[in-house]
Tab-separated table of C-alpha atoms and ligand atoms in Angstrom:
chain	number	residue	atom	x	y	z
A	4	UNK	CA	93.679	107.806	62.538
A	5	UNK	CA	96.181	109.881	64.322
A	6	UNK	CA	95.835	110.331	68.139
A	7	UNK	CA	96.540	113.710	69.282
A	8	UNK	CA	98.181	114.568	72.660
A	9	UNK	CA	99.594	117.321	75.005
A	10	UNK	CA	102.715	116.937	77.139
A	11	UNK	CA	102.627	119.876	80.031
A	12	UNK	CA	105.743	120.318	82.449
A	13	UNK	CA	107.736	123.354	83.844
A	14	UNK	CA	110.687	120.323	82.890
A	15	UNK	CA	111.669	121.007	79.348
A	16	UNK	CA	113.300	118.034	79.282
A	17	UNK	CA	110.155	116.046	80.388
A	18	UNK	CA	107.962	117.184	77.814
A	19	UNK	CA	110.805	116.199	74.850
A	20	UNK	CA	111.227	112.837	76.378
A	21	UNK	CA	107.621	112.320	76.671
A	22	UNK	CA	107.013	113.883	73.121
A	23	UNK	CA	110.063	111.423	71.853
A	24	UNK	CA	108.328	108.333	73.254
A	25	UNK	CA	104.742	109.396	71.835
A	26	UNK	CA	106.065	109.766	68.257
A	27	UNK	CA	108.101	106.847	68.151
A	28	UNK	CA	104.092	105.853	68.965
A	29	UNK	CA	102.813	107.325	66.103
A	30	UNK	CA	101.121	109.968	67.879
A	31	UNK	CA	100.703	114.137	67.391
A	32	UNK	CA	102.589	115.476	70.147
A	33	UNK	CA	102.349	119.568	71.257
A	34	UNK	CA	104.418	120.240	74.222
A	35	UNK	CA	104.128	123.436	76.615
A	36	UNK	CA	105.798	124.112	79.451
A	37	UNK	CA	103.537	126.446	80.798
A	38	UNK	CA	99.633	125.303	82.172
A	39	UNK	CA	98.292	128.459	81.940
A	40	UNK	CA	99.139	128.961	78.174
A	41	UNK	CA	96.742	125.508	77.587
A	42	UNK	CA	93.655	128.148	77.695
A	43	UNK	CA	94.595	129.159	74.178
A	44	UNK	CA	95.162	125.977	73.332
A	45	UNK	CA	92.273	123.871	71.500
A	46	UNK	CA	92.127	120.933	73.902
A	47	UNK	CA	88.983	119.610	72.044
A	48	UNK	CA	91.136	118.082	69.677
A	49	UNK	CA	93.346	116.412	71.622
A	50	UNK	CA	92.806	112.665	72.459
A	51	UNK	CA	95.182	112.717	75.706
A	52	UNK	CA	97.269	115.276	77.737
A	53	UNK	CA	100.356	114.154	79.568
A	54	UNK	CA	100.900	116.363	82.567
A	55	UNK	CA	102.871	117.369	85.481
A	56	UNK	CA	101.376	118.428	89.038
A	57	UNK	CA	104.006	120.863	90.355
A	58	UNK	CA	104.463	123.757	88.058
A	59	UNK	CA	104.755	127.240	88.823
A	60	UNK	CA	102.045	129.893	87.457
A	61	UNK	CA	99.161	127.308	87.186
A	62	UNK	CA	100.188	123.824	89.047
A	63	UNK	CA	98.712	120.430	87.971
A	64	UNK	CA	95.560	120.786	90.073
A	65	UNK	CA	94.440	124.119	89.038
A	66	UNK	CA	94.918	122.521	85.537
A	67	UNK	CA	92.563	119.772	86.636
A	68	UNK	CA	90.198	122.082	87.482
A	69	UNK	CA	90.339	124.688	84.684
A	70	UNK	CA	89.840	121.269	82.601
A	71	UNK	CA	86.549	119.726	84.105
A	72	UNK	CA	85.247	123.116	84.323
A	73	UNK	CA	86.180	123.489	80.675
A	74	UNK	CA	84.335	120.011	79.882
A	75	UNK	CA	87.322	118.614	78.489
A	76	UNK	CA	86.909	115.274	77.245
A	77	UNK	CA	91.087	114.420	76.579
A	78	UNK	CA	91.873	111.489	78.792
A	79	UNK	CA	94.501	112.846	81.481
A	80	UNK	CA	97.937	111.133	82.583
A	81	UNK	CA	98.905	112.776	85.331
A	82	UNK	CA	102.957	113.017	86.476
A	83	UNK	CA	104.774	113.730	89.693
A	84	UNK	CA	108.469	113.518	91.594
A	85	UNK	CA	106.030	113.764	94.478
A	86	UNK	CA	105.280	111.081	96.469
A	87	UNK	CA	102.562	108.347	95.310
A	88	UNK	CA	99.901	109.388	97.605
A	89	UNK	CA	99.858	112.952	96.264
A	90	UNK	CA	99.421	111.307	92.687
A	91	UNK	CA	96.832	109.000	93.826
A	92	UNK	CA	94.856	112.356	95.538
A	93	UNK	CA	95.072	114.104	92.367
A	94	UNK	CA	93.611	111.052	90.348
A	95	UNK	CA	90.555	110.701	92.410
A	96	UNK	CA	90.324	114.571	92.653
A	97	UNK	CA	90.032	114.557	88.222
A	98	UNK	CA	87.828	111.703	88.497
A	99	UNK	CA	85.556	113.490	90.941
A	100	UNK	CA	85.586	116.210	88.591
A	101	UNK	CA	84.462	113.997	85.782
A	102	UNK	CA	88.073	113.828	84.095
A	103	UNK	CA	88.982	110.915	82.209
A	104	UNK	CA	92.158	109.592	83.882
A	105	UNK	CA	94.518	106.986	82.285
A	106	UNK	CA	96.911	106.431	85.118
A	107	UNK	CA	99.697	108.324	86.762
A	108	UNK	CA	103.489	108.341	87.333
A	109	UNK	CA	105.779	108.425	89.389
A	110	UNK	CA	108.783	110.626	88.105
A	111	UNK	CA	112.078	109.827	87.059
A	112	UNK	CA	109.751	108.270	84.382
A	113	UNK	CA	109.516	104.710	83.666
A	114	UNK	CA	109.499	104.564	79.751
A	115	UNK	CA	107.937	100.824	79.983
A	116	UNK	CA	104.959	102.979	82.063
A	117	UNK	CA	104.720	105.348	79.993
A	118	UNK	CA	104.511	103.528	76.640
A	119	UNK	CA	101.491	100.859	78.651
A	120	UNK	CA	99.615	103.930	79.512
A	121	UNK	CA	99.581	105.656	75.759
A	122	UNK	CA	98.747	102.793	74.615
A	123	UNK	CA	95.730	103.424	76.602
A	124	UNK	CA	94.530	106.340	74.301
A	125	UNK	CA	93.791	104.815	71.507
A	126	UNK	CA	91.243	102.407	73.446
A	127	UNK	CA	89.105	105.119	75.244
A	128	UNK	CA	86.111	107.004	72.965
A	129	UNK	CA	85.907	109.865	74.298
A	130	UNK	CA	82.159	110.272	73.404
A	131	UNK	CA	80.977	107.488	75.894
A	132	UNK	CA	80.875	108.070	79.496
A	133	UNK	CA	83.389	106.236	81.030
A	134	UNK	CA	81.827	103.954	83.611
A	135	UNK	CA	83.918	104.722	86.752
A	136	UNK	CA	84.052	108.658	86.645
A	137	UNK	CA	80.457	109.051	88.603
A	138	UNK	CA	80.389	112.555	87.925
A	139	UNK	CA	80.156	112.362	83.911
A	140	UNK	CA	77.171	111.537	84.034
A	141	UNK	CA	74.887	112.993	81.814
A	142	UNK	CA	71.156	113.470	84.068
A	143	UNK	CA	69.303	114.898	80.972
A	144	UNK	CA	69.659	111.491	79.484
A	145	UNK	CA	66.525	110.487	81.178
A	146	UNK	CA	63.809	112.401	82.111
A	147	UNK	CA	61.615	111.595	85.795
A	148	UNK	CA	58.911	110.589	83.748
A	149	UNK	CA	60.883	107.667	81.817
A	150	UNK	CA	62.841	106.632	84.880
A	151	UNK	CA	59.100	106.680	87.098
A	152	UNK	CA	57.752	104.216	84.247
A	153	UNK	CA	60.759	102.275	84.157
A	154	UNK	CA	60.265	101.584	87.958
A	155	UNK	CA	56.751	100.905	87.776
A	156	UNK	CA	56.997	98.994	84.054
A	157	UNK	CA	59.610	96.245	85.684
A	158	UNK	CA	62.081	97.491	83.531
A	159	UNK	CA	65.174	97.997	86.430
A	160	UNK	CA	66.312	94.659	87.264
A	161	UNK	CA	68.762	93.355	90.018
A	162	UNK	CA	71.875	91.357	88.647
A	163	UNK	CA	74.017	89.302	90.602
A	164	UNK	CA	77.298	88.983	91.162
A	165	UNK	CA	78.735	85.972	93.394
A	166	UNK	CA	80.408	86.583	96.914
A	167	UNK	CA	83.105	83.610	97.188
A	168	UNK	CA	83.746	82.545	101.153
A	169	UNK	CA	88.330	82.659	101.073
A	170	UNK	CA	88.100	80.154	103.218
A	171	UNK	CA	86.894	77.417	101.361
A	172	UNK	CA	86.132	79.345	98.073
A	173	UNK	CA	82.436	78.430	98.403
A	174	UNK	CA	79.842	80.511	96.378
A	175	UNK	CA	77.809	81.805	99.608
A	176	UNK	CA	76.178	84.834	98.531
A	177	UNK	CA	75.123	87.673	95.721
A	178	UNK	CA	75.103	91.425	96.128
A	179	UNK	CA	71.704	92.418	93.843
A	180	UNK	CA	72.713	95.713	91.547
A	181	UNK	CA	70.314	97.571	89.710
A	182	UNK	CA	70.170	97.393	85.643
A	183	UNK	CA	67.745	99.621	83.513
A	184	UNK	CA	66.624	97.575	80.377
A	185	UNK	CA	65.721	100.611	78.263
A	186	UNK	CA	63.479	98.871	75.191
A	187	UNK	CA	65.488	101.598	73.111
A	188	UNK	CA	68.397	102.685	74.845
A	189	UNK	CA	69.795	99.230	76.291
A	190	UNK	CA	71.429	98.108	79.120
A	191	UNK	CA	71.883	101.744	81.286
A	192	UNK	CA	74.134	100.927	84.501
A	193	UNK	CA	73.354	102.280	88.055
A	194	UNK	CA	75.189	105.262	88.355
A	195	UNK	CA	73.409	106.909	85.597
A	196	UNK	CA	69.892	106.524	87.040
A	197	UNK	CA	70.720	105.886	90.905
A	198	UNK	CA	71.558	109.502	91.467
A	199	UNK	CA	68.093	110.569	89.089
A	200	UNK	CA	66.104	108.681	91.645
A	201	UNK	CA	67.356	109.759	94.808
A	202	UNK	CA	66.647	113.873	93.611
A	203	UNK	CA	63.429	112.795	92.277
A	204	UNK	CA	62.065	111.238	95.427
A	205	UNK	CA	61.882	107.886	92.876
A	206	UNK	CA	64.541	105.579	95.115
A	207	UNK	CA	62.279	104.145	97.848
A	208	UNK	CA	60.019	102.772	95.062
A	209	UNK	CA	63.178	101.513	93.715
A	210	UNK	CA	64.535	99.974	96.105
A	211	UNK	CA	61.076	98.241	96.805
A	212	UNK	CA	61.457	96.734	93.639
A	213	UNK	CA	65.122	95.730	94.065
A	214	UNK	CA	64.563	94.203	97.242
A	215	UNK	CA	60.912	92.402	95.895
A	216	UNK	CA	62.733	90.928	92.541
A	217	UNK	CA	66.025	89.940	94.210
A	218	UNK	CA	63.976	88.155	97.278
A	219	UNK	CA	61.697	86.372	94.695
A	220	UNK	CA	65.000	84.649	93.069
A	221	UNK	CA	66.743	83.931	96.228
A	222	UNK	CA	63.463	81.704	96.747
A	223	UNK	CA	63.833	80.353	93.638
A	224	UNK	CA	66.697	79.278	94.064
A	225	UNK	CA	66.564	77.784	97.046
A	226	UNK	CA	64.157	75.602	95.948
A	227	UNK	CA	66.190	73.987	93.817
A	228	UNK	CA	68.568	73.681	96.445
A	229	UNK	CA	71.348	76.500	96.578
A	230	UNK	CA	70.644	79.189	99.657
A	231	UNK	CA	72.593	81.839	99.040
A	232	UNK	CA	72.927	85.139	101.032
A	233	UNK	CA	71.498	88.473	99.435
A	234	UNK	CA	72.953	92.219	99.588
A	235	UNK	CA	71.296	94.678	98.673
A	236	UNK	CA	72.510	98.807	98.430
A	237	UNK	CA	70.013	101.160	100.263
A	238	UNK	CA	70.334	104.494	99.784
A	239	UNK	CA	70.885	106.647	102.467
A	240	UNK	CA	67.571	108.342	102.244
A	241	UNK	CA	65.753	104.967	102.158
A	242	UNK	CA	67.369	104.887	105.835
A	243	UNK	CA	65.100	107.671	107.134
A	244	UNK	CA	61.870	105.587	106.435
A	245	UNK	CA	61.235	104.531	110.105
A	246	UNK	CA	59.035	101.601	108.619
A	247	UNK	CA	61.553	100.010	106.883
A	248	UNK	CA	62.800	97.195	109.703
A	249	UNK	CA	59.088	96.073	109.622
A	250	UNK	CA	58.320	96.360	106.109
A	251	UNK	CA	61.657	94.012	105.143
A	252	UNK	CA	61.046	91.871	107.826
A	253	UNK	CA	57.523	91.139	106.697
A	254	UNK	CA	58.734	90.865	103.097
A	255	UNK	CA	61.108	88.074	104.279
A	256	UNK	CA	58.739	86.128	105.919
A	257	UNK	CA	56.537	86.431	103.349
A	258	UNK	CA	59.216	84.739	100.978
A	259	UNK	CA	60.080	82.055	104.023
A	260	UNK	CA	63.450	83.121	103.911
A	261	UNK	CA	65.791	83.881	106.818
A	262	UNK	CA	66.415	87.675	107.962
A	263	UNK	CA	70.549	86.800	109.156
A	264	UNK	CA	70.442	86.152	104.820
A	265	UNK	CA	69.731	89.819	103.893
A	266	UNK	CA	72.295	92.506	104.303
A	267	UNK	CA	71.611	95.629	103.846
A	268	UNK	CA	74.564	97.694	102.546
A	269	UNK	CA	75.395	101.338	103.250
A	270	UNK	CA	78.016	103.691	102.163
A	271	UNK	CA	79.976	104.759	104.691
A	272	UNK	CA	79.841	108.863	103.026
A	273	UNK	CA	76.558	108.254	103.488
A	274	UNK	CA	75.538	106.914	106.783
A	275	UNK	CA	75.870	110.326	108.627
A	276	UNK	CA	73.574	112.446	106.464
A	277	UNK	CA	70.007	111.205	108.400
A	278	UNK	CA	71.853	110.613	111.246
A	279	UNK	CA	68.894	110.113	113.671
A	280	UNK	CA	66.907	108.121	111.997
A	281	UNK	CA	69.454	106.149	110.216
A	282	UNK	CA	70.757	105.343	113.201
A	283	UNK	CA	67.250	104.079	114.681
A	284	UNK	CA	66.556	102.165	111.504
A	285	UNK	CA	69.826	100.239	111.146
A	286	UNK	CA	69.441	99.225	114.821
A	287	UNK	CA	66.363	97.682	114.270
A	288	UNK	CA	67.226	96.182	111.172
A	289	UNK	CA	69.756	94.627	113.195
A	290	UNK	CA	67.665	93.310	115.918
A	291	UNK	CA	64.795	91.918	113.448
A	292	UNK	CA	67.994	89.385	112.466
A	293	UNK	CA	69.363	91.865	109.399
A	294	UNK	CA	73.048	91.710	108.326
A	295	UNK	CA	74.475	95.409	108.056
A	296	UNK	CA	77.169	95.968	105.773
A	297	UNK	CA	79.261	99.325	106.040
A	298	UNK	CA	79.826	99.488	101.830
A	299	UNK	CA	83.150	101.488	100.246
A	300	UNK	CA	84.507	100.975	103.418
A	301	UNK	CA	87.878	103.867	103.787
A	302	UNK	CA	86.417	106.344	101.923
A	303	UNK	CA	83.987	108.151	103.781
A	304	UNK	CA	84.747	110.012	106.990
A	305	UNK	CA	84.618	109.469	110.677
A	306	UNK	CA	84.246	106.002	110.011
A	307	UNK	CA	85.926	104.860	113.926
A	308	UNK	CA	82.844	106.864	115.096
A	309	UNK	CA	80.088	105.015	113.010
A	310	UNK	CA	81.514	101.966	113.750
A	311	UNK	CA	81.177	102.154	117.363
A	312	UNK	CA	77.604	103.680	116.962
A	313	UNK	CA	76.046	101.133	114.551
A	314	UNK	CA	76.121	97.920	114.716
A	315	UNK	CA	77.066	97.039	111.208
A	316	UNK	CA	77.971	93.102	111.323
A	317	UNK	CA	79.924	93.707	107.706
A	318	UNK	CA	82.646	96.084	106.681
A	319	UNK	CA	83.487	96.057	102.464
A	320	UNK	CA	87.062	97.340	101.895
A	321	UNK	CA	86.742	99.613	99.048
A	322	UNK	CA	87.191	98.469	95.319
A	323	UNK	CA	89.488	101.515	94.436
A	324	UNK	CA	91.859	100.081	97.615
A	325	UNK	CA	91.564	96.511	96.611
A	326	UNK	CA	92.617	97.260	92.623
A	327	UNK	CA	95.591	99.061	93.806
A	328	UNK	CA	96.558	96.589	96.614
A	329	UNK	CA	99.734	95.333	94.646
A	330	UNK	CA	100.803	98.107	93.164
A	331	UNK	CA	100.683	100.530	96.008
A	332	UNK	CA	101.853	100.233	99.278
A	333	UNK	CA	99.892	102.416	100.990
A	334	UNK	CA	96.239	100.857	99.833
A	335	UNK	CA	97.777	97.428	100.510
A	336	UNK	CA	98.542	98.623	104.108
A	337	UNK	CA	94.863	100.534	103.962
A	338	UNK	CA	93.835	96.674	102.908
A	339	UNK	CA	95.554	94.556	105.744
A	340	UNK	CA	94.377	97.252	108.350
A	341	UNK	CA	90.730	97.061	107.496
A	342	UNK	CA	90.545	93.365	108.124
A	343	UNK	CA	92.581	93.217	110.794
A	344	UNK	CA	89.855	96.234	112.228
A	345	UNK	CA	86.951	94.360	111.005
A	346	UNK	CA	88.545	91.007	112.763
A	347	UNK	CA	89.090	93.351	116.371
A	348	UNK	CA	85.185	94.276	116.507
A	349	UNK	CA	83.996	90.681	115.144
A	350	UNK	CA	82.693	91.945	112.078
A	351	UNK	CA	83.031	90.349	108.485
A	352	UNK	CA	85.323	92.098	106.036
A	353	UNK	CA	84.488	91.365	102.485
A	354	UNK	CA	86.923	92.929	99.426
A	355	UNK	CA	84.968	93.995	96.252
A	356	UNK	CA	86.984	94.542	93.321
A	357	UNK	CA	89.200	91.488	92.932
A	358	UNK	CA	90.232	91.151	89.509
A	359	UNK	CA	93.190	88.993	89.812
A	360	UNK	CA	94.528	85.579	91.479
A	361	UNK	CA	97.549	87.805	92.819
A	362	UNK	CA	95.150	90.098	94.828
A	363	UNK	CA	92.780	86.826	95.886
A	364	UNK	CA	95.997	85.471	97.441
A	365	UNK	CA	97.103	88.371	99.320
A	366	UNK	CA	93.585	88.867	101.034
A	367	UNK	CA	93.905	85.134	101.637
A	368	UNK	CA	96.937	85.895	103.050
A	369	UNK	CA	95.482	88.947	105.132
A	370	UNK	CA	92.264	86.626	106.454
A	371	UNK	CA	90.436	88.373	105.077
A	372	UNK	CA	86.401	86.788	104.582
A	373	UNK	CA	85.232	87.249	101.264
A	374	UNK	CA	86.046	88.141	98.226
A	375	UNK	CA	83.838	89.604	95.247
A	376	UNK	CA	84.771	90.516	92.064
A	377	UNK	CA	85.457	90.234	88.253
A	378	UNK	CA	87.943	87.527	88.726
A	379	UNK	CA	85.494	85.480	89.999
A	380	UNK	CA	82.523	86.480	88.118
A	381	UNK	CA	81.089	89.592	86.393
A	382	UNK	CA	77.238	90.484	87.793
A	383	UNK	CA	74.426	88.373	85.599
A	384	UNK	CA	71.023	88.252	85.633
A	385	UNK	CA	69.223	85.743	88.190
A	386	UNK	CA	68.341	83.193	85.544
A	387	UNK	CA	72.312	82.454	84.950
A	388	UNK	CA	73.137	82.000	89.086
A	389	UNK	CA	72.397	78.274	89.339
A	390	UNK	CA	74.422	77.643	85.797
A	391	UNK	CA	77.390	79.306	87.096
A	392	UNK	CA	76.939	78.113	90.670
A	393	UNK	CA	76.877	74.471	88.916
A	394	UNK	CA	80.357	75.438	87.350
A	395	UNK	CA	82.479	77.369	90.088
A	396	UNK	CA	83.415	74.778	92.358
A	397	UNK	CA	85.368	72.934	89.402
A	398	UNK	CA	86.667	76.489	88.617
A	399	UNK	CA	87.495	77.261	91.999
A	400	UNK	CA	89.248	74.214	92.897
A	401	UNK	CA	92.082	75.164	90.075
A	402	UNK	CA	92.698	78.175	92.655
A	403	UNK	CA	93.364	76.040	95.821
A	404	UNK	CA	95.606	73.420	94.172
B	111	C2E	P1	78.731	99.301	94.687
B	111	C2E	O1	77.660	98.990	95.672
B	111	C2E	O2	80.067	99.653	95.234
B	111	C2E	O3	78.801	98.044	93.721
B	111	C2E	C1	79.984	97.540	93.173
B	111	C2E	C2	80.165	98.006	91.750
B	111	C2E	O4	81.443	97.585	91.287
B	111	C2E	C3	79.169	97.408	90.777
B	111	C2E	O5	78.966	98.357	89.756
B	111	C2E	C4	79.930	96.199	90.240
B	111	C2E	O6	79.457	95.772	88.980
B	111	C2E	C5	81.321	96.757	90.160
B	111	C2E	N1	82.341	95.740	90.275
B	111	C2E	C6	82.287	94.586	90.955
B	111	C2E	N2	83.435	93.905	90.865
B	111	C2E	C7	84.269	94.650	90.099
B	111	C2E	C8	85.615	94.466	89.646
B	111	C2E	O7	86.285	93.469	89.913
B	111	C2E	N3	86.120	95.452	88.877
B	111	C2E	C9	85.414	96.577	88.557
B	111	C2E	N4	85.999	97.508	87.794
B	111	C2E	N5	84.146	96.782	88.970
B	111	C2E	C10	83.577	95.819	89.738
B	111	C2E	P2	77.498	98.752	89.275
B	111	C2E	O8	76.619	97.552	89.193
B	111	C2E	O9	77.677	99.588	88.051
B	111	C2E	O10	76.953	99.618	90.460
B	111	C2E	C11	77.485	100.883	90.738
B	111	C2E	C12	76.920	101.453	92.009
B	111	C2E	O11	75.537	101.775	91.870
B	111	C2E	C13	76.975	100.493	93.180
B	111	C2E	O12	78.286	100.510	93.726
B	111	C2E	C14	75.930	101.075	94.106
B	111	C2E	O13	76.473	102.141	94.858
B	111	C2E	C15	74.915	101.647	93.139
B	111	C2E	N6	73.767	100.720	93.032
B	111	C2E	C16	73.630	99.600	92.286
B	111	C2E	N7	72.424	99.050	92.479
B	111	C2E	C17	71.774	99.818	93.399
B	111	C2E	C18	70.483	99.762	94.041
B	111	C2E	O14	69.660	98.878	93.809
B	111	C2E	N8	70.194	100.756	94.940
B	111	C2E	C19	71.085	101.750	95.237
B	111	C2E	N9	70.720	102.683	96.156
B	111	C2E	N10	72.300	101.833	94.670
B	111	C2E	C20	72.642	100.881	93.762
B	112	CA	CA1	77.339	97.720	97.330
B	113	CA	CA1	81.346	99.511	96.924
């Protein structure tokens, strides 16, 4: 099957040399050197579009818009003489949108780039949500009666994935994340019921669950000898529920385990929204013994401010920082920074998204605490944690020579 795409550039000479490259591909190129004339064009069809953010008429990020509004489903790779961070703005600005976005370039092109990226196209299907764009999410999936059932029926699950100490690369703790076992529809990930719960007034009861289930194997397991520290997220909202510090700390004891083993993470974006009683709640998490992690740490806003008025004991550098550590310069300087901040106020810094021995090493490197991510393990369900924690060490000792 052919693969369609659209090169768009003021540059003439752009759009033939990407056009050039993508048939030498195999692929159906159109060029235009003119956004505004892409209205006309049918961009239903097309599999990819190859474009340029400075143009005059209609620039790259009017384009961006015209095309989420549009609900075009063409994955975008987006092109710019401008500097890297501009690129890396407009990225995260289509992917907010609920664009599909490849990857971007820095101009003159590179043609090795270029080629790795259309190769990309072929790989994406366009009719399933792609699972880091948030915003494509598709809320009349579910309705609040099926999600309230699922809650109640048992059917969302925590998974774990394993929190590796740099230090010594000991397994030392899990962060819990929510999975919907639908009995028709599968395995349905987070961010396609999270948001469903928190308009439907569904998350506390969620998170009740989360926290009940993930506490229940952390017992488990430590009766068969491997105590391991538990995250789990909390919704912003769940922060306004002034009986929350008692209610955990009951459910702890209950289990016999140790409060300073929970943490309960936060997202930064979030943390301001219920200011007051956020604010209350966190510090009496923290004084019933609670860890406080400051999740997608970099992204939210006013962050110096928060830090000084909570006391969060944990601050987790950002995944979309972390991937991008050795390729850009400026999230691998966003990178060191954090833990050398989080090192200044005493605080742990943990990195989520590692997906490579390169990146463990530099965060090594940095001092940074922990590390979490696909490289080290993908998130499984409770029953496979004391397998895998059997197996890491001889794993982890072909990392430290
Ligand atoms: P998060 O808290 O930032 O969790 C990290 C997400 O990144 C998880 O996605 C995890 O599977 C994924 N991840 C971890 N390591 C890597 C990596 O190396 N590469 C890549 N590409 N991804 C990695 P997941 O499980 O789909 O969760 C998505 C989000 O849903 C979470 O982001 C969290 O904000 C929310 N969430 C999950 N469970 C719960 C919950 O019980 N309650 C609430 N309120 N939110 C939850
Ligand atoms: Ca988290
Ligand atoms: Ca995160």
């Amino acid at each position: 099957m052919t693969r369609s795409i659209l090169v768009v550039d003021d540059e003439l000479g752009i759009c033939e040399f990407v056009q050039d490259v993508a048939q030498d591909m195999s692929f159906d190129v159109a060029i235009t050197t003119s956004a505004s004339e892409i209205v006309s064009v049918q961009f239903d069809a097309l599999d990819a579009i190859v474009m340029d953010l400075s143009m005059p008429n209609m620039d790259g990020i009017e384009l961006i818009r015209y095309l989420a509004e549009n609900g075009c489903s063409a994955a975008l790779i987006l092109m710019s003489g401008l500097d890297s961070g501009v690129l890396a703005t407009a990225e995260r600005l289509a992917r907010d949108r609920g664009l599909t976005v490849l990857g971007a370039i820095t101009k003159p092109i590179d043609i090795l780039t270029l080629e790795k990226l259309l190769e990309l196209v072929p790989l994406i299907d366009r009719h399933q949500e792609v699972s880091n764009s948030g915003s494509m999410v598709d809320k009349s999936d579910f309705s609040v009666q099926e999600l309230t059932q699922a809650v109640s029926q048992g059917q969302i699950k925590p998974w774990f994935q394993p929190r590796i100490n740099l230090a010594d690369m000991a397994f030392v703790g899990v962060e819990a994340l929510a999975r919907w076992q639908h009995p028709v529809k599968g395995m349905i990930p987070p961010d396609r019921f999270i948001p469903l719960a928190e308009e439907s007034g569904l998350i506390d009861e969620l998170t009740v669950s989360m926290v009940e289930q993930s506490l229940a194997e952390v017992a488990r397991w430590q009766t068969e000898n491997l105590t391991l520290d538990v995250s789990i997220n909390y919704s912003a909202l769940s922060l306004a529920d002034l009986g929350l510090p008692d209610y955990l700390a009951g459910l702890v004891a209950a289990r016999d385990l140790k409060a300073d083993r929970v943490t309960v993470e936060v997202t930064e974006s979030s943390v301001l929204t219920e200011i007051q009683n956020s604010l209350d709640v966190l510090t009496r998490l923290r004084m019933k013994g609670f860890q406080l992690s400051i999740d997608d740490f970099g992204t939210g806003f006013s962050s110096m401010q928060q830090l000084q008025n909570i006391p969060f004991t944990e601050l987790k550098i950002d995944q979309s920082f972390v991937k991008r550590a050795l390729s850009d310069k400026d999230a691998k300087a966003i990178v060191e920074t954090t833990v050398d901040l989080g090192r200044r106020l005493v605080m742990s810094v943990i990195a989520e998204g590692v997906e490579d021995l390169e990146t463990l090493e530099l965060l090594k490197n940095y001092q940074c605490n922990q590390v979490q991510g696909y490289f080290i393990a993908k998130p499984m369900p409770g029953n496979q944690i004391l397998e895998w924690a059997t197996m890491w060490p001889s794993v982890a000792s072909g990392y430290t020579g």
